[in-house]
Each structure stands twice: as C-alpha cells, then as structure tokens.
Amino acid sequence: MTRSTEGRLTSSSCRPHLPLRPLWLCRVCAAPWPCPIARLTLRREYAQDRIGLSIYLCTVLHEAAADLYRLNPHDGPDPAALFTRFLGWARPRHLP
C-alpha cells in the first residue's frame, strides 16, 4: 500500500459521518443519514444521556422533514419512514 493510499484510507475513515443538507445523506458514505457509523458514534457520544440523544434526534428529524419537504413539496417525506430513520434505532432494545 502506498503512502498516498494509506493517507486516503486513514483520512476518510476518521472523517465524521455528518449529514449533507438539504438531502440528509452522509457526507462520507452517501447513505441516508444517520448512517450506521453515525448511529454508532451518536450512541457512544450519548451513552450516558439517552434523553439527550432523543432530544437531539427529534431536533434533526424536524429539520430534515422541513428540508426534504422543501425539496419535494408535492410528495413530501413519509412521516413513518422519517421517524424510523431518525428515532426508531435509538430506543432501548428492552426495558429494565
């Protein structure tokens, strides 16, 4: 592996998986945001604050819905799909 290839692999794997607005796709992997790596990162960042994670995700869900609606006002985003995409994965798997 050449040094330039190694540098590209390292730099792309260290870049944060943030949303590209108004499309709400991941800037690194182009998956719908939050992509799997963004989800893992958010779980780690909010490991001790699940309520904070839910509040953050509700905020970005609201922003994404507005952006996506502006992009396609006739069909608009599916509310159930957006809920699952932004919040469905963050709830605890089982209750204590």
CSV table of C-alpha atoms in Angstrom, one decimal:
chain,number,residue,atom,x,y,z
A,1,MET,CA,0.0,0.0,0.0
A,2,THR,CA,1.5,3.3,-1.0
A,3,ARG,CA,1.7,6.2,1.4
A,4,SER,CA,-0.9,8.3,-0.5
A,5,THR,CA,-3.4,5.4,-0.5
A,6,GLU,CA,-2.8,4.8,3.2
A,7,GLY,CA,-3.3,8.5,3.9
A,8,ARG,CA,-6.6,8.5,2.0
A,9,LEU,CA,-7.9,5.4,3.8
A,10,THR,CA,-7.0,6.9,7.2
A,11,SER,CA,-8.4,10.3,6.5
A,12,SER,CA,-11.7,9.0,5.1
A,13,SER,CA,-12.2,6.6,8.0
A,14,CYS,CA,-11.6,9.4,10.5
A,15,ARG,CA,-13.9,11.9,8.9
A,16,PRO,CA,-17.1,12.3,10.9
A,17,HIS,CA,-20.3,11.0,9.2
A,18,LEU,CA,-22.3,14.2,9.2
A,19,PRO,CA,-25.4,15.0,7.2
A,20,LEU,CA,-25.2,16.8,3.8
A,21,ARG,CA,-28.1,19.2,3.9
A,22,PRO,CA,-30.7,19.5,2.5
A,23,LEU,CA,-30.5,16.0,1.1
A,24,TRP,CA,-29.8,14.4,4.5
A,25,LEU,CA,-27.2,12.0,3.1
A,26,CYS,CA,-24.0,11.1,4.9
A,27,ARG,CA,-21.1,13.3,3.7
A,28,VAL,CA,-18.7,10.3,3.8
A,29,CYS,CA,-20.6,7.2,2.7
A,30,ALA,CA,-23.7,8.8,1.0
A,31,ALA,CA,-26.1,6.6,2.9
A,32,PRO,CA,-29.3,8.2,4.3
A,33,TRP,CA,-28.2,10.0,7.5
A,34,PRO,CA,-27.9,8.9,10.2
A,35,CYS,CA,-25.9,6.1,8.5
A,36,PRO,CA,-24.8,3.1,10.6
A,37,ILE,CA,-21.5,4.7,11.5
A,38,ALA,CA,-23.2,7.9,12.6
A,39,ARG,CA,-25.6,5.9,14.7
A,40,LEU,CA,-22.8,4.1,16.4
A,41,THR,CA,-21.0,7.4,17.0
A,42,LEU,CA,-24.1,9.0,18.4
A,43,ARG,CA,-24.8,6.0,20.7
A,44,ARG,CA,-21.3,6.3,22.0
A,45,GLU,CA,-21.5,10.1,22.5
A,46,TYR,CA,-24.8,9.9,24.3
A,47,ALA,CA,-24.2,6.7,26.1
A,48,GLN,CA,-24.9,8.3,29.5
A,49,ASP,CA,-27.6,10.6,28.2
A,50,ARG,CA,-30.3,8.7,26.3
A,51,ILE,CA,-32.8,11.5,26.8
A,52,GLY,CA,-30.3,14.0,25.3
A,53,LEU,CA,-29.9,11.7,22.3
A,54,SER,CA,-33.7,11.5,21.8
A,55,ILE,CA,-34.0,15.3,22.0
A,56,TYR,CA,-31.1,15.8,19.6
A,57,LEU,CA,-32.7,13.3,17.1
A,58,CYS,CA,-36.1,14.9,17.4
A,59,THR,CA,-34.5,18.2,16.5
A,60,VAL,CA,-32.7,16.9,13.5
A,61,LEU,CA,-35.8,15.0,12.4
A,62,HIS,CA,-37.7,18.3,12.4
A,63,GLU,CA,-35.0,20.0,10.4
A,64,ALA,CA,-34.8,17.0,7.9
A,65,ALA,CA,-38.5,16.9,7.5
A,66,ALA,CA,-38.6,20.7,6.6
A,67,ASP,CA,-35.6,20.4,4.2
A,68,LEU,CA,-36.9,17.3,2.5
A,69,TYR,CA,-40.4,18.8,2.2
A,70,ARG,CA,-38.9,21.9,0.6
A,71,LEU,CA,-37.1,19.7,-1.9
A,72,ASN,CA,-40.2,17.8,-2.9
A,73,PRO,CA,-43.4,19.6,-1.7
A,74,HIS,CA,-45.8,17.5,-3.8
A,75,ASP,CA,-45.0,14.1,-2.4
A,76,GLY,CA,-43.1,15.2,0.8
A,77,PRO,CA,-41.3,12.8,3.1
A,78,ASP,CA,-43.1,9.8,4.6
A,79,PRO,CA,-43.5,10.6,8.3
A,80,ALA,CA,-43.3,7.0,9.4
A,81,ALA,CA,-40.2,6.4,7.4
A,82,LEU,CA,-38.6,9.5,8.8
A,83,PHE,CA,-39.5,8.5,12.4
A,84,THR,CA,-37.9,5.1,11.9
A,85,ARG,CA,-34.8,6.5,10.2
A,86,PHE,CA,-34.1,9.2,12.9
A,87,LEU,CA,-35.6,7.7,16.1
A,88,GLY,CA,-36.5,4.1,15.7
A,89,TRP,CA,-33.0,2.8,16.1
A,90,ALA,CA,-32.2,4.9,19.2
A,91,ARG,CA,-34.8,3.4,21.6
A,92,PRO,CA,-33.6,0.8,24.1
A,93,ARG,CA,-33.9,-2.8,22.9
A,94,HIS,CA,-35.5,-3.8,26.2
A,95,LEU,CA,-36.8,-2.0,29.2
A,96,PRO,CA,-35.3,-2.7,32.7
